[in-house]
PDB file of C-alpha atoms in Angstrom:
ATOM      1  CA  MET A   1     -17.405   7.245  10.648  1.00  0.00           C
ATOM      2  CA  LEU A   2     -15.845  10.627  10.809  1.00  0.00           C
ATOM      3  CA  MET A   3     -12.512  10.386  12.490  1.00  0.00           C
ATOM      4  CA  THR A   4      -9.839  13.411  13.311  1.00  0.00           C
ATOM      5  CA  THR A   5      -6.737  14.121  15.505  1.00  0.00           C
ATOM      6  CA  THR A   6      -8.642  17.510  16.317  1.00  0.00           C
ATOM      7  CA  PRO A   7     -10.801  18.101  19.409  1.00  0.00           C
ATOM      8  CA  SER A   8     -13.511  18.923  17.173  1.00  0.00           C
ATOM      9  CA  VAL A   9     -15.296  19.169  13.958  1.00  0.00           C
ATOM     10  CA  GLU A  10     -15.633  22.174  12.058  1.00  0.00           C
ATOM     11  CA  GLY A  11     -18.895  23.163  11.079  1.00  0.00           C
ATOM     12  CA  LYS A  12     -20.379  20.313  13.682  1.00  0.00           C
ATOM     13  CA  ARG A  13     -21.752  20.557  16.963  1.00  0.00           C
ATOM     14  CA  ILE A  14     -20.509  17.564  19.611  1.00  0.00           C
ATOM     15  CA  VAL A  15     -24.247  17.035  21.225  1.00  0.00           C
ATOM     16  CA  ARG A  16     -22.808  13.391  22.896  1.00  0.00           C
ATOM     17  CA  TYR A  17     -19.877  12.386  24.698  1.00  0.00           C
ATOM     18  CA  LEU A  18     -19.670   8.815  24.656  1.00  0.00           C
ATOM     19  CA  GLY A  19     -15.791   7.840  26.050  1.00  0.00           C
ATOM     20  CA  VAL A  20     -12.810   7.319  25.155  1.00  0.00           C
ATOM     21  CA  VAL A  21     -12.490   4.224  22.545  1.00  0.00           C
ATOM     22  CA  THR A  22      -9.181   2.475  21.591  1.00  0.00           C
ATOM     23  CA  GLY A  23      -7.963   0.574  19.112  1.00  0.00           C
ATOM     24  CA  GLU A  24      -4.408  -1.731  19.525  1.00  0.00           C
ATOM     25  CA  THR A  25      -2.399  -4.081  16.869  1.00  0.00           C
ATOM     26  CA  ILE A  26       0.939  -5.650  17.165  1.00  0.00           C
ATOM     27  CA  ILE A  27       2.013  -7.083  13.546  1.00  0.00           C
ATOM     28  CA  GLY A  28       5.156  -9.485  13.028  1.00  0.00           C
ATOM     29  CA  ALA A  29       7.869  -8.344  10.593  1.00  0.00           C
ATOM     30  CA  ASN A  30       9.247 -11.241   8.654  1.00  0.00           C
ATOM     31  CA  VAL A  31      12.732 -12.188   8.012  1.00  0.00           C
ATOM     32  CA  PHE A  32      12.638 -11.394   4.358  1.00  0.00           C
ATOM     33  CA  ARG A  33      11.473  -7.754   5.104  1.00  0.00           C
ATOM     34  CA  ASP A  34      14.465  -7.149   7.818  1.00  0.00           C
ATOM     35  CA  PHE A  35      16.625  -8.207   5.209  1.00  0.00           C
ATOM     36  CA  LEU A  36      15.748  -6.157   2.916  1.00  0.00           C
ATOM     37  CA  ALA A  37      15.156  -2.996   5.088  1.00  0.00           C
ATOM     38  CA  GLY A  38      18.967  -4.245   5.994  1.00  0.00           C
ATOM     39  CA  VAL A  39      19.762  -3.452   2.507  1.00  0.00           C
ATOM     40  CA  ARG A  40      17.789  -0.335   2.187  1.00  0.00           C
ATOM     41  CA  ASP A  41      19.565   1.106   5.193  1.00  0.00           C
ATOM     42  CA  PHE A  42      23.168   0.166   3.967  1.00  0.00           C
ATOM     43  CA  PHE A  43      22.490   1.718   0.843  1.00  0.00           C
ATOM     44  CA  GLY A  44      19.677   4.327   1.212  1.00  0.00           C
ATOM     45  CA  GLY A  45      16.483   4.597   0.486  1.00  0.00           C
ATOM     46  CA  ARG A  46      12.739   4.132   2.046  1.00  0.00           C
ATOM     47  CA  SER A  47      11.609   0.504   2.794  1.00  0.00           C
ATOM     48  CA  GLY A  48       8.375  -0.296   1.136  1.00  0.00           C
ATOM     49  CA  SER A  49       7.826  -3.192   3.036  1.00  0.00           C
ATOM     50  CA  TYR A  50       8.098  -1.639   6.298  1.00  0.00           C
ATOM     51  CA  GLU A  51       6.209   1.413   4.905  1.00  0.00           C
ATOM     52  CA  ALA A  52       3.417  -0.939   3.918  1.00  0.00           C
ATOM     53  CA  VAL A  53       3.474  -3.537   7.404  1.00  0.00           C
ATOM     54  CA  LEU A  54       3.072  -0.069   9.065  1.00  0.00           C
ATOM     55  CA  ARG A  55       0.434   1.262   7.227  1.00  0.00           C
ATOM     56  CA  GLU A  56      -1.487  -1.837   7.319  1.00  0.00           C
ATOM     57  CA  ALA A  57      -1.097  -1.642  11.411  1.00  0.00           C
ATOM     58  CA  LYS A  58      -2.301   1.774  11.756  1.00  0.00           C
ATOM     59  CA  ASP A  59      -5.399   1.368   9.847  1.00  0.00           C
ATOM     60  CA  THR A  60      -6.035  -2.508  11.856  1.00  0.00           C
ATOM     61  CA  ALA A  61      -6.097  -0.094  14.822  1.00  0.00           C
ATOM     62  CA  LEU A  62      -8.340   2.741  13.664  1.00  0.00           C
ATOM     63  CA  GLU A  63     -10.826   0.388  12.264  1.00  0.00           C
ATOM     64  CA  GLU A  64     -11.084  -1.188  15.776  1.00  0.00           C
ATOM     65  CA  MET A  65     -11.776   2.075  17.420  1.00  0.00           C
ATOM     66  CA  ALA A  66     -14.262   2.817  15.034  1.00  0.00           C
ATOM     67  CA  ARG A  67     -15.755  -0.405  15.781  1.00  0.00           C
ATOM     68  CA  GLN A  68     -15.984   0.313  19.675  1.00  0.00           C
ATOM     69  CA  ALA A  69     -17.387   3.997  18.914  1.00  0.00           C
ATOM     70  CA  GLU A  70     -20.019   2.602  16.751  1.00  0.00           C
ATOM     71  CA  VAL A  71     -21.048   0.033  19.287  1.00  0.00           C
ATOM     72  CA  LEU A  72     -21.182   2.976  21.720  1.00  0.00           C
ATOM     73  CA  GLY A  73     -23.670   5.279  18.936  1.00  0.00           C
ATOM     74  CA  ALA A  74     -21.040   7.202  17.931  1.00  0.00           C
ATOM     75  CA  ASN A  75     -20.647   8.831  14.685  1.00  0.00           C
ATOM     76  CA  ALA A  76     -17.326  11.179  15.102  1.00  0.00           C
ATOM     77  CA  VAL A  77     -13.668  10.253  16.984  1.00  0.00           C
ATOM     78  CA  VAL A  78     -12.324  13.158  18.100  1.00  0.00           C
ATOM     79  CA  GLY A  79      -9.049  13.762  19.075  1.00  0.00           C
ATOM     80  CA  ILE A  80      -7.121  10.754  18.136  1.00  0.00           C
ATOM     81  CA  ASP A  81      -3.423   9.830  19.199  1.00  0.00           C
ATOM     82  CA  LEU A  82      -1.409   7.272  17.221  1.00  0.00           C
ATOM     83  CA  ASP A  83       1.274   5.861  18.988  1.00  0.00           C
ATOM     84  CA  TYR A  84       3.875   3.298  17.428  1.00  0.00           C
ATOM     85  CA  GLU A  85       6.453   0.627  19.068  1.00  0.00           C
ATOM     86  CA  THR A  86       8.318  -1.719  18.525  1.00  0.00           C
ATOM     87  CA  VAL A  87       7.873  -4.895  20.994  1.00  0.00           C
ATOM     88  CA  GLY A  88       9.861  -8.316  21.236  1.00  0.00           C
ATOM     89  CA  GLY A  89      13.125  -9.539  22.043  1.00  0.00           C
ATOM     90  CA  SER A  90      14.321  -8.125  18.861  1.00  0.00           C
ATOM     91  CA  GLY A  91      12.033  -5.432  18.290  1.00  0.00           C
ATOM     92  CA  SER A  92      10.804  -7.284  15.473  1.00  0.00           C
ATOM     93  CA  MET A  93       7.321  -6.720  16.045  1.00  0.00           C
ATOM     94  CA  LEU A  94       5.378  -3.677  15.212  1.00  0.00           C
ATOM     95  CA  MET A  95       2.481  -2.375  18.176  1.00  0.00           C
ATOM     96  CA  VAL A  96      -0.017   0.534  16.926  1.00  0.00           C
ATOM     97  CA  THR A  97      -2.377   1.723  19.574  1.00  0.00           C
ATOM     98  CA  CYS A  98      -4.754   4.826  19.088  1.00  0.00           C
ATOM     99  CA  SER A  99      -7.386   6.409  21.337  1.00  0.00           C
ATOM    100  CA  GLY A 100      -9.797   9.071  21.021  1.00  0.00           C
ATOM    101  CA  THR A 101     -13.092  10.320  22.111  1.00  0.00           C
ATOM    102  CA  ALA A 102     -16.306   8.913  20.882  1.00  0.00           C
ATOM    103  CA  VAL A 103     -18.872  11.368  20.143  1.00  0.00           C
ATOM    104  CA  ARG A 104     -22.593  12.237  18.513  1.00  0.00           C
ATOM    105  CA  VAL A 105     -22.118  15.079  16.351  1.00  0.00           C
ATOM    106  CA  GLU A 106     -25.261  16.930  14.409  1.00  0.00           C
TER     107      GLU A 106
END
């Protein structure tokens, strides 16, 4: 499945618009990661554990969106928008949503 944030695919012609498709995922971060991220915040540096969780959530949302597009008969998704939010009482859950337009290109 070809997926892009652009409204078209260079060198390809969109022959059919099949509709809006979405993907959502909510993933929790555990106490151990929170502790290590706090240490990183204090001393500086990147939090590899949070980056891995963020990447996993993004990939899961995009895979879900691609499956929806495939069911509609699409071979591409254009105009993809990704959004990231924290949810839950303490903000310890990460929500990633994506949306795009399922299309058929030739």
